[in-house]
Coordinates of C-alpha atoms in Angstrom, one line a residue:
M82 CA 0.0 0.0 -0.1
S83 CA 1.3 3.5 -0.9
Y84 CA 0.0 6.9 0.1
C85 CA 0.7 10.3 -1.4
A86 CA -0.5 13.3 0.7
P87 CA -2.7 15.5 -1.3
V88 CA -0.7 18.6 -0.5
G89 CA -1.5 20.3 -4.0
Q90 CA -5.2 20.0 -3.5
I91 CA -5.4 21.1 0.1
D92 CA -3.1 24.2 -1.0
F93 CA -5.6 24.8 -3.9
I94 CA -8.5 24.7 -1.5
L95 CA -6.8 27.2 1.0
R96 CA -6.0 29.6 -1.7
H97 CA -9.3 29.5 -3.8
V98 CA -12.2 28.0 -1.9
V99 CA -12.2 28.8 1.7
P100 CA -11.2 32.1 3.1
Y101 CA -7.8 31.3 4.4
D102 CA -6.5 34.6 3.0
Q103 CA -8.6 36.3 5.7
V104 CA -6.9 34.1 8.4
A105 CA -3.5 35.0 7.2
R106 CA -4.3 38.8 7.2
T107 CA -5.2 38.8 10.8
E108 CA -2.6 39.9 13.3
R109 CA -2.8 36.6 15.2
F110 CA -1.9 34.5 12.1
A111 CA 0.1 37.1 10.1
E112 CA 3.1 34.6 9.9
A113 CA 1.0 31.8 8.5
G114 CA 0.7 32.9 5.0
F115 CA 0.4 30.8 1.8
D116 CA 4.1 30.1 1.3
T117 CA 4.3 29.1 5.1
A118 CA 1.1 26.9 4.8
N119 CA 2.6 25.2 1.8
A120 CA 5.9 24.5 3.4
I121 CA 4.2 23.1 6.5
L122 CA 1.9 21.0 4.4
T123 CA 4.7 19.6 2.2
E124 CA 6.8 18.6 5.2
A125 CA 3.8 16.9 7.0
G126 CA 3.1 15.1 3.8
K127 CA 6.5 13.7 3.7
L128 CA 6.2 12.5 7.3
A129 CA 2.8 10.9 6.6
A130 CA 3.8 9.1 3.5
N131 CA 7.4 8.0 4.4
V132 CA 7.2 7.4 8.2
L133 CA 3.6 6.8 9.2
A134 CA 2.1 5.0 6.2
P135 CA 4.4 2.1 6.4
L136 CA 3.1 1.5 10.0
N137 CA -0.5 1.2 9.1
R138 CA -0.3 -2.5 8.2
N139 CA 1.7 -3.4 11.4
G140 CA -1.1 -2.0 13.5
D141 CA -3.6 -4.2 11.8
L142 CA -1.7 -7.4 11.8
T143 CA 0.2 -7.0 15.0
P144 CA -2.4 -5.2 17.3
A145 CA -1.6 -3.3 20.6
R146 CA -1.8 -5.9 23.5
L147 CA -2.2 -5.8 27.3
E148 CA 0.7 -7.6 29.2
N149 CA 0.7 -7.7 32.9
G150 CA -1.5 -4.6 33.1
K151 CA 0.6 -2.6 30.6
V152 CA -0.2 -1.8 26.9
R153 CA 2.5 -2.8 24.4
S154 CA 2.0 -0.8 21.1
S155 CA 2.2 -2.2 17.5
P156 CA 5.7 -2.5 16.0
G157 CA 7.2 0.9 14.9
F158 CA 4.4 2.8 16.5
A159 CA 6.7 4.3 19.2
E160 CA 9.1 5.5 16.6
G161 CA 6.4 6.9 14.5
F162 CA 5.0 8.7 17.5
R163 CA 8.4 10.2 18.4
A164 CA 8.7 11.5 14.8
I165 CA 5.3 13.3 15.3
A166 CA 6.4 14.7 18.6
E167 CA 9.9 15.8 17.8
G168 CA 8.6 17.4 14.6
G169 CA 6.5 19.7 16.8
W170 CA 3.2 18.3 15.2
V171 CA 1.2 17.7 18.3
G172 CA 1.5 21.4 19.4
L173 CA 1.1 22.9 15.9
A174 CA -2.1 25.0 16.9
A175 CA -1.3 25.2 20.7
D176 CA -0.3 28.4 22.6
P177 CA 3.3 29.4 22.1
E178 CA 3.4 30.5 25.7
Y179 CA 3.6 26.7 26.7
G180 CA 5.7 25.5 23.7
G181 CA 3.2 25.4 20.8
V182 CA 3.5 26.7 17.4
G183 CA 0.3 28.7 17.4
L184 CA -0.7 28.2 13.7
P185 CA -4.1 28.1 12.4
Q186 CA -6.5 25.2 13.0
A187 CA -6.9 25.1 9.2
L188 CA -3.3 23.8 8.9
N189 CA -3.5 21.7 12.0
M190 CA -6.6 20.0 10.5
A191 CA -5.0 19.4 7.1
V192 CA -1.9 17.8 8.8
A193 CA -4.3 15.7 10.9
E194 CA -6.1 14.5 7.6
M195 CA -2.8 13.4 6.1
M196 CA -1.6 11.5 9.3
A197 CA -4.9 9.8 9.6
A198 CA -4.8 8.7 6.1
A199 CA -1.3 7.3 6.7
C200 CA -2.0 5.5 9.9
L201 CA -5.5 6.1 11.6
S202 CA -4.6 4.1 14.7
L203 CA -1.5 6.0 15.6
Q204 CA -2.9 9.3 14.7
L205 CA -5.7 8.9 17.1
N206 CA -3.2 9.4 20.0
P207 CA -2.1 13.0 19.1
L208 CA -5.7 14.0 18.1
L209 CA -7.0 13.3 21.6
T210 CA -3.9 14.9 23.2
Q211 CA -4.6 18.1 21.0
G212 CA -8.1 18.0 22.2
Q213 CA -7.0 17.8 25.9
I214 CA -4.6 20.7 25.3
E215 CA -7.5 22.7 23.9
A216 CA -9.6 22.0 27.0
L217 CA -6.7 22.9 29.4
E218 CA -5.9 26.1 27.5
H219 CA -9.6 27.4 27.9
H220 CA -10.6 26.0 31.3
A221 CA -7.7 24.8 33.6
S222 CA -6.0 26.9 36.5
D223 CA -2.8 28.4 35.7
E224 CA -1.1 25.8 37.9
L225 CA -2.5 23.0 35.8
K226 CA -1.6 24.7 32.6
A227 CA 2.0 25.2 33.7
L228 CA 2.5 21.6 34.8
Y229 CA 0.6 19.7 32.0
L230 CA 0.5 21.9 28.9
P231 CA 4.4 21.9 28.1
K232 CA 4.6 18.1 28.4
L233 CA 1.5 17.5 26.3
I234 CA 2.5 19.9 23.7
S235 CA 6.1 18.4 23.5
G236 CA 4.6 14.9 23.2
E237 CA 6.4 13.7 26.3
W238 CA 3.0 13.0 27.8
S239 CA -0.3 12.1 25.9
G240 CA -3.9 12.8 26.8
T241 CA -7.1 10.9 26.9
M242 CA -10.8 11.6 27.0
N243 CA -12.9 9.5 29.7
L244 CA -16.6 10.0 29.1
T245 CA -18.4 6.7 28.5
E246 CA -19.3 4.1 31.2
P247 CA -20.9 0.7 31.1
G248 CA -24.5 1.0 30.4
A249 CA -24.5 4.7 29.8
G250 CA -23.4 5.0 26.2
S251 CA -24.1 8.4 24.9
D252 CA -26.2 9.4 27.9
V253 CA -23.2 11.1 29.7
G254 CA -25.5 12.4 32.4
A255 CA -26.0 8.8 33.7
L256 CA -22.4 8.4 34.7
T257 CA -21.7 6.9 38.2
T258 CA -18.0 7.8 38.6
R259 CA -17.5 9.7 41.9
A260 CA -15.2 12.5 43.0
E261 CA -14.7 13.2 46.6
P262 CA -12.7 16.1 48.0
N263 CA -9.3 15.0 49.7
G264 CA -9.1 18.3 51.6
D265 CA -6.0 19.5 49.9
G266 CA -7.3 20.7 46.6
S267 CA -7.1 17.1 45.1
Y268 CA -10.0 14.6 44.7
R269 CA -10.4 10.8 45.0
I270 CA -11.8 9.5 41.7
T271 CA -13.6 6.1 41.7
G272 CA -15.4 4.5 38.8
Q273 CA -15.1 2.7 35.6
K274 CA -14.7 4.0 32.0
I275 CA -15.0 2.2 28.7
F276 CA -13.9 2.8 25.2
I277 CA -10.9 4.9 26.3
T278 CA -8.7 5.2 23.1
W279 CA -5.0 5.1 23.9
G280 CA -5.9 4.7 27.7
D281 CA -2.4 3.3 28.1
S282 CA 0.7 3.0 26.0
D283 CA 4.4 2.5 26.2
M284 CA 5.1 5.5 23.9
T285 CA 4.9 8.4 26.4
E286 CA 6.2 8.9 29.9
N287 CA 2.8 9.6 31.3
I288 CA -0.9 9.3 30.2
C289 CA -3.2 12.2 31.3
H290 CA -6.7 11.2 31.7
A291 CA -9.5 13.9 31.5
V292 CA -12.2 12.2 33.5
L293 CA -15.9 13.1 34.0
A294 CA -17.2 12.4 37.4
R295 CA -19.7 13.7 40.0
L296 CA -19.0 15.5 43.2
P297 CA -21.0 14.5 46.3
D298 CA -23.2 17.7 45.9
G299 CA -23.5 17.3 42.1
A300 CA -27.0 17.3 40.7
K301 CA -28.3 14.5 38.6
G302 CA -27.7 14.7 34.8
T303 CA -25.0 16.5 32.9
R304 CA -25.4 19.8 35.1
G305 CA -23.8 18.0 38.1
I306 CA -20.7 16.8 36.3
S307 CA -17.0 18.0 36.8
L308 CA -14.0 17.3 35.0
F309 CA -10.7 16.1 36.4
M310 CA -7.1 15.7 35.4
V311 CA -6.1 12.2 36.6
P312 CA -2.5 11.3 35.5
K313 CA -1.2 7.7 35.4
F314 CA 1.9 8.8 37.4
I315 CA 1.4 11.6 39.8
P316 CA 3.8 14.5 39.0
D317 CA 6.5 15.0 41.7
E318 CA 7.8 18.3 42.9
N319 CA 9.9 18.8 39.7
G320 CA 7.0 18.1 37.5
N321 CA 8.3 14.5 36.4
P322 CA 6.3 11.4 36.6
G323 CA 6.3 10.1 40.2
V324 CA 4.4 7.4 42.0
A325 CA 1.7 5.4 40.2
N326 CA -1.8 6.6 40.6
D327 CA -4.5 4.2 41.7
L328 CA -6.0 3.5 38.2
R329 CA -5.4 0.5 35.9
V330 CA -6.4 -0.9 32.5
V331 CA -9.0 -3.8 33.0
G332 CA -8.8 -4.9 29.4
L333 CA -8.8 -4.0 25.8
E334 CA -11.7 -4.0 23.5
E335 CA -11.7 -6.3 20.5
K336 CA -12.6 -4.2 17.6
L337 CA -13.7 -4.2 13.9
G338 CA -10.7 -2.2 13.0
I339 CA -8.1 0.3 14.2
H340 CA -6.3 -2.6 15.8
G341 CA -3.2 -0.7 16.5
S342 CA -5.2 1.7 18.7
P343 CA -5.6 0.2 22.2
T344 CA -9.2 0.9 23.4
C345 CA -9.2 0.5 27.1
V346 CA -11.4 -0.3 29.9
M347 CA -10.2 1.9 32.8
S348 CA -10.8 1.4 36.4
Y349 CA -10.2 4.4 38.8
E350 CA -9.9 3.0 42.3
G351 CA -9.6 6.2 44.6
A352 CA -7.2 7.8 42.0
T353 CA -6.0 11.2 42.7
G354 CA -7.3 14.0 40.4
W355 CA -7.5 17.7 40.1
L356 CA -10.3 19.8 39.0
I357 CA -10.2 21.3 35.4
G358 CA -12.4 24.5 35.5
E359 CA -15.2 25.0 37.9
E360 CA -17.2 22.5 39.9
H361 CA -20.2 21.1 38.2
K362 CA -19.2 22.8 34.8
G363 CA -17.3 19.7 33.5
M364 CA -19.3 19.4 30.3
A365 CA -18.4 22.8 29.2
A366 CA -14.7 21.9 29.5
M367 CA -15.3 18.5 27.8
F368 CA -17.2 20.0 25.0
T369 CA -14.2 22.2 24.3
M370 CA -12.3 19.1 23.9
M371 CA -15.0 17.3 21.9
N372 CA -15.6 20.0 19.4
C373 CA -11.9 20.1 18.6
A374 CA -12.0 16.3 18.2
R375 CA -15.4 16.3 16.1
L376 CA -13.7 18.2 13.4
G377 CA -10.6 16.1 13.7
V378 CA -12.7 13.0 13.4
G379 CA -14.2 14.4 10.2
M380 CA -10.8 14.9 8.9
Q381 CA -10.0 11.3 9.8
G382 CA -12.8 10.0 7.8
I383 CA -11.7 12.1 4.7
G384 CA -8.0 10.9 5.3
V385 CA -8.9 7.2 5.3
G386 CA -11.2 7.6 2.3
E387 CA -8.4 9.4 0.4
A388 CA -5.9 6.6 1.1
A389 CA -8.4 3.9 0.2
L390 CA -9.3 5.6 -3.1
Q391 CA -5.7 6.2 -4.0
Q392 CA -5.0 2.5 -3.7
A393 CA -8.0 1.6 -5.6
A394 CA -7.2 3.9 -8.5
L395 CA -3.7 2.5 -8.6
Y396 CA -5.0 -1.1 -8.7
A397 CA -7.5 0.0 -11.4
Q398 CA -4.7 1.2 -13.6
E399 CA -2.6 -1.9 -13.2
R400 CA -5.5 -4.6 -13.3
N401 CA -6.3 -5.7 -16.9
Q402 CA -9.6 -7.1 -17.9
M403 CA -10.1 -6.2 -21.6
G404 CA -7.7 -3.5 -20.9
P405 CA -7.0 -1.6 -17.6
I406 CA -10.2 -1.7 -15.6
I407 CA -9.8 2.1 -14.9
R408 CA -11.1 2.6 -18.6
H409 CA -14.4 0.7 -17.7
P410 CA -17.3 3.2 -17.4
D411 CA -18.6 1.8 -14.0
V412 CA -15.1 1.9 -12.5
R413 CA -14.7 5.5 -13.7
R414 CA -18.1 6.3 -12.1
M415 CA -17.1 4.9 -8.7
L416 CA -13.7 6.6 -8.6
A417 CA -15.0 9.9 -9.9
M418 CA -18.0 10.0 -7.5
A419 CA -15.8 9.2 -4.6
R420 CA -13.2 11.6 -5.6
A421 CA -15.7 14.5 -6.0
E422 CA -17.3 13.7 -2.7
L423 CA -13.9 13.7 -1.0
F424 CA -13.0 17.1 -2.4
A425 CA -16.4 18.4 -1.2
A426 CA -16.0 17.0 2.3
R427 CA -12.4 18.4 2.6
C428 CA -13.6 21.8 1.6
I429 CA -16.4 21.7 4.3
A430 CA -13.9 20.7 6.9
L431 CA -11.4 23.3 5.9
A432 CA -14.1 26.1 5.8
C433 CA -15.0 24.9 9.3
A434 CA -11.4 25.3 10.5
T435 CA -11.0 28.7 8.9
A436 CA -14.2 30.0 10.7
I437 CA -12.6 28.8 14.0
D438 CA -9.4 30.6 13.1
L439 CA -11.3 33.8 12.2
E440 CA -13.3 33.7 15.5
R441 CA -10.1 33.2 17.5
A442 CA -8.3 35.9 15.8
T443 CA -11.2 38.5 15.7
G444 CA -13.6 37.5 18.4
E445 CA -16.4 38.2 16.0
A446 CA -19.8 36.3 16.7
D447 CA -20.5 35.6 13.1
H448 CA -17.4 33.4 12.7
A449 CA -18.1 31.6 15.9
A450 CA -21.6 30.9 14.7
R451 CA -20.5 29.7 11.3
A452 CA -17.8 27.4 13.0
A453 CA -20.5 26.0 15.3
F454 CA -23.0 25.4 12.4
L455 CA -20.3 23.7 10.2
T456 CA -18.8 21.4 13.0
P457 CA -21.6 18.8 12.9
I458 CA -21.7 18.8 9.2
A459 CA -17.9 18.6 8.7
K460 CA -17.8 15.6 11.1
A461 CA -20.9 13.7 9.8
Y462 CA -20.4 14.3 6.1
G463 CA -16.5 13.8 6.3
T464 CA -17.0 10.3 8.0
D465 CA -20.0 9.3 5.9
T466 CA -18.0 10.2 2.7
G467 CA -14.9 8.5 4.0
L468 CA -17.0 5.2 4.5
R469 CA -18.5 5.5 1.0
A470 CA -15.0 6.0 -0.6
A471 CA -13.5 3.1 1.4
D472 CA -16.5 0.9 0.4
A473 CA -16.2 2.0 -3.3
A474 CA -12.4 1.2 -3.1
V475 CA -13.3 -2.5 -2.0
Q476 CA -15.7 -2.8 -4.9
V477 CA -13.0 -1.4 -7.5
H478 CA -10.8 -4.2 -6.3
G479 CA -13.6 -6.7 -6.9
G480 CA -12.9 -10.0 -5.2
M481 CA -9.5 -9.0 -4.3
G482 CA -10.9 -6.1 -2.3
Y483 CA -12.4 -8.7 0.0
I484 CA -8.9 -10.5 0.5
E485 CA -7.2 -9.2 3.4
E486 CA -3.8 -9.3 1.8
T487 CA -4.6 -6.4 -0.5
G488 CA -5.2 -4.1 2.4
A489 CA -8.4 -2.5 0.9
A490 CA -10.5 -4.2 3.5
Q491 CA -8.6 -2.7 6.4
Y492 CA -9.4 1.0 5.3
L493 CA -13.1 -0.1 5.3
R494 CA -12.8 -1.6 8.8
D495 CA -10.8 1.3 10.1
V496 CA -12.9 4.1 8.9
R497 CA -16.2 2.6 10.2
I498 CA -15.6 3.9 13.7
T499 CA -15.4 7.6 12.7
Q500 CA -19.2 7.6 12.2
I501 CA -19.5 6.7 15.9
Y502 CA -16.7 8.6 17.5
E503 CA -17.4 11.8 19.3
G504 CA -21.1 11.6 19.1
T505 CA -22.5 9.5 16.5
N506 CA -23.5 11.1 13.2
G507 CA -27.2 10.9 14.2
I508 CA -26.2 13.0 17.3
Q509 CA -24.5 15.4 15.1
A510 CA -27.5 15.8 12.9
M511 CA -29.7 16.4 15.9
D512 CA -27.3 19.0 17.1
L513 CA -27.6 20.7 13.7
V514 CA -31.5 20.9 13.6
G515 CA -31.7 21.5 17.3
R516 CA -29.1 23.7 19.0
K517 CA -27.7 25.0 15.7
L518 CA -31.0 26.1 14.4
A519 CA -32.0 27.6 17.9
D520 CA -30.9 31.2 16.5
G521 CA -34.0 31.0 14.2
G522 CA -31.9 29.8 11.4
E523 CA -29.8 32.8 11.3
A524 CA -26.4 31.2 10.7
A525 CA -27.9 28.8 8.2
M526 CA -29.5 31.5 6.2
R527 CA -26.3 33.5 6.2
L528 CA -24.6 30.6 4.6
L529 CA -27.3 30.0 2.1
D530 CA -27.2 33.7 1.0
E531 CA -23.4 33.3 0.5
I532 CA -24.0 30.4 -1.7
L533 CA -26.9 32.1 -3.8
D534 CA -24.8 35.2 -4.3
G535 CA -21.8 33.1 -5.2
A536 CA -23.8 31.1 -7.8
K537 CA -25.2 34.2 -9.3
S538 CA -21.7 35.7 -9.9
A539 CA -20.7 32.3 -11.5
Q540 CA -23.4 32.5 -14.1
A541 CA -21.2 34.1 -16.7
D542 CA -18.4 31.5 -16.3
H543 CA -20.3 28.3 -15.7
P544 CA -24.0 29.0 -16.3
D545 CA -25.2 25.3 -16.2
L546 CA -23.4 24.4 -13.1
A547 CA -24.2 27.8 -11.4
H548 CA -27.9 27.4 -12.1
E549 CA -28.0 23.9 -10.4
V550 CA -26.1 25.1 -7.3
W551 CA -28.3 28.2 -7.1
Q552 CA -31.5 26.2 -7.4
S553 CA -30.4 23.7 -4.9
A554 CA -29.7 26.4 -2.4
E555 CA -33.0 28.0 -2.9
T556 CA -34.8 24.8 -2.4
L557 CA -32.8 24.2 0.7
R558 CA -33.7 27.6 1.9
E559 CA -37.4 26.8 1.7
G560 CA -36.9 23.4 3.4
T561 CA -35.0 25.0 6.2
Q562 CA -37.7 27.5 6.7
D563 CA -40.3 24.6 6.9
L564 CA -38.1 22.8 9.4
L565 CA -37.8 25.9 11.5
E566 CA -41.6 25.9 12.0
R567 CA -41.6 22.3 13.3
E568 CA -41.3 21.0 16.9
I569 CA -38.1 19.4 17.9
P570 CA -39.1 15.7 17.8
Q571 CA -40.3 16.4 14.2
R572 CA -37.0 17.8 13.2
F573 CA -35.1 14.9 14.8
A574 CA -37.0 12.5 12.6
G575 CA -35.4 14.2 9.5
A576 CA -32.2 15.4 11.0
A577 CA -29.7 12.9 9.3
P578 CA -31.0 13.5 5.8
Y579 CA -31.2 17.2 6.3
L580 CA -27.5 17.2 7.4
T581 CA -26.8 15.4 4.3
A582 CA -28.7 17.7 2.1
F583 CA -27.0 20.7 3.6
A584 CA -23.6 19.1 3.0
R585 CA -24.3 18.3 -0.5
V586 CA -25.5 21.8 -1.5
L587 CA -22.2 23.2 0.3
G588 CA -20.3 20.7 -1.6
G589 CA -21.7 21.9 -4.9
Y590 CA -21.0 25.4 -4.1
Y591 CA -17.3 24.7 -3.2
H592 CA -17.0 22.7 -6.5
L593 CA -18.3 25.7 -8.3
L594 CA -15.7 28.0 -6.7
A595 CA -13.0 25.7 -7.5
A596 CA -14.2 25.4 -11.2
R597 CA -14.1 29.2 -11.4
S598 CA -10.5 29.4 -10.1
G599 CA -9.1 26.0 -11.5
G600 CA -8.4 24.4 -14.6
E601 CA -9.7 21.4 -16.5
A602 CA -9.4 19.0 -13.6
E603 CA -11.4 21.1 -11.2
V604 CA -14.1 21.9 -13.8
G605 CA -14.4 18.2 -14.6
L606 CA -14.8 17.2 -11.0
A607 CA -17.3 19.9 -10.4
R608 CA -19.4 18.5 -13.2
V609 CA -19.3 15.2 -11.7
F610 CA -20.5 16.4 -8.3
I611 CA -23.0 18.8 -9.5
R612 CA -24.6 16.5 -12.0
R613 CA -24.3 13.2 -10.3
V614 CA -23.9 13.9 -6.5
L615 CA -25.8 17.1 -5.9
P616 CA -29.2 15.9 -7.3
H617 CA -29.4 13.5 -4.4
F618 CA -30.0 16.5 -2.1
A619 CA -33.5 16.7 -3.2
T620 CA -34.4 13.2 -1.9
D621 CA -32.6 14.0 1.2
L622 CA -34.5 17.0 1.8
T623 CA -37.8 15.2 1.1
E624 CA -37.0 12.5 3.7
A625 CA -36.0 15.3 6.1
L626 CA -39.4 16.8 5.8
A627 CA -41.3 13.6 5.9
G628 CA -42.1 14.1 9.6
L629 CA -42.3 11.8 12.6
E630 CA -45.8 10.1 12.1
D631 CA -44.9 7.2 9.8
L632 CA -41.9 6.3 12.2
A633 CA -44.0 6.8 15.5
N634 CA -46.8 4.7 14.2
L635 CA -44.8 1.7 13.2
G636 CA -45.0 -1.0 15.8
D637 CA -42.0 -2.3 17.5
D638 CA -42.9 -5.7 16.2
V639 CA -42.4 -4.6 12.8
L640 CA -38.9 -3.2 13.4
T641 CA -37.9 -6.4 15.1
G642 CA -39.4 -8.5 12.3
Q643 CA -41.9 -10.3 14.6
S644 CA -45.0 -8.9 13.1
G645 CA -47.4 -10.9 10.8
A646 CA -48.5 -14.5 10.7

């Protein structure tokens, strides 16, 4: 398996599709112009292709394992992680005060995509560490920042996210993990957490767990939850790993894919922890971490889909059946549609990242609203698209795609988890039609206005494509207005198809922008998306507006297959 980082396409998107030029003109990111961005992307691409990609198969064939209570990583993973850490990639967007580089999230997310494409199992480690860095920067005390941020940013220590518990699933408010004050500013943490990605490893000196728990006076539900820093080794007076904390790895989950990433069951047995942020405000701090991770997971889906598609296209060039199969119309259809959707998903994700950067650089509410609105779309559409691309890659391989030795199946198995990570895509969709439309649709309508104006201005260059994009945006505007007039349960019934409809209209718009600024390749890909993918938005929107009644009135016996004679 070979992987070539799509540096040229990412550079093109930053220059011509998303407003990265506005980011680079801000005082905060003035040193991150296009030349700097291209240099960073080029170096990250080399690391991904030359150092990380060769490790991907190792993780699948020789998974992480638990020996005597300690996790042993897959062959080469420790060296790969050190290359990431020593290159400064963990702290690419982190605060320079604590050793970070302070670059825009747009570049950080582009780098994340490339590293995930090369080896998703390994890249999950720095992704979670970056999320924890983000949470600490925004919520932790100065003492915790000074102690933990330099170590996390340097990659000497790594970070995790501990939310889920047995039986609780996505209902975080049902957690039972307890936190009891020790009287010296620390707390005793007791409980069990599951699905903890990289909950232990032999790659870093210390593992820092961000753990949700409830104080004795904490209210029921999410409003009574606090967040705690619980390190594997308690730092000594010099800030170095000291005595072992009272926590342990109970076991590793057996998973469909990402075998190189140890997914741990963690037991906290009166472990010592320190409060991150305010008491009973743990979800606010955790959401800071999760929102960073949500966009990052969207990039993971795009990255794995990209790697899978590259391999499939190479196979199609080399596989002869009445000539190279890449010349067969249906093979070309599969490759072209997957390529067009990946481009659209990448644009959406980078547009979200630039909105985050502009909000951080300017503090303007409009940028914050756009970033918030685009986050669930970027996460869900990026991972849905990644799965479709990996599935198409297996199909292009034919029977050989189902044979493990080609590696095509690994991409499909690995990428599947991204639709579940950081809130399932159904939860992302409900967030979109619930909280993100709670402003009366203001953020959505501003984005649709931009698409409508952009499509009008493109009429002279590409009238046929511009008309299709304009019409889809106008229809989506009407559908959004209809949705806004409905009660939340009605919205939830059509949330997932609504999110997909919005993503496809956005994708059509970004393809149109690319066609206006690019050459024959960009125009050709835009035609594929706008003529073959974009039309599906209409059926998505029809489903989104179908309401709840047909679902609510369907008996459970029908859903379980127990109805009838």
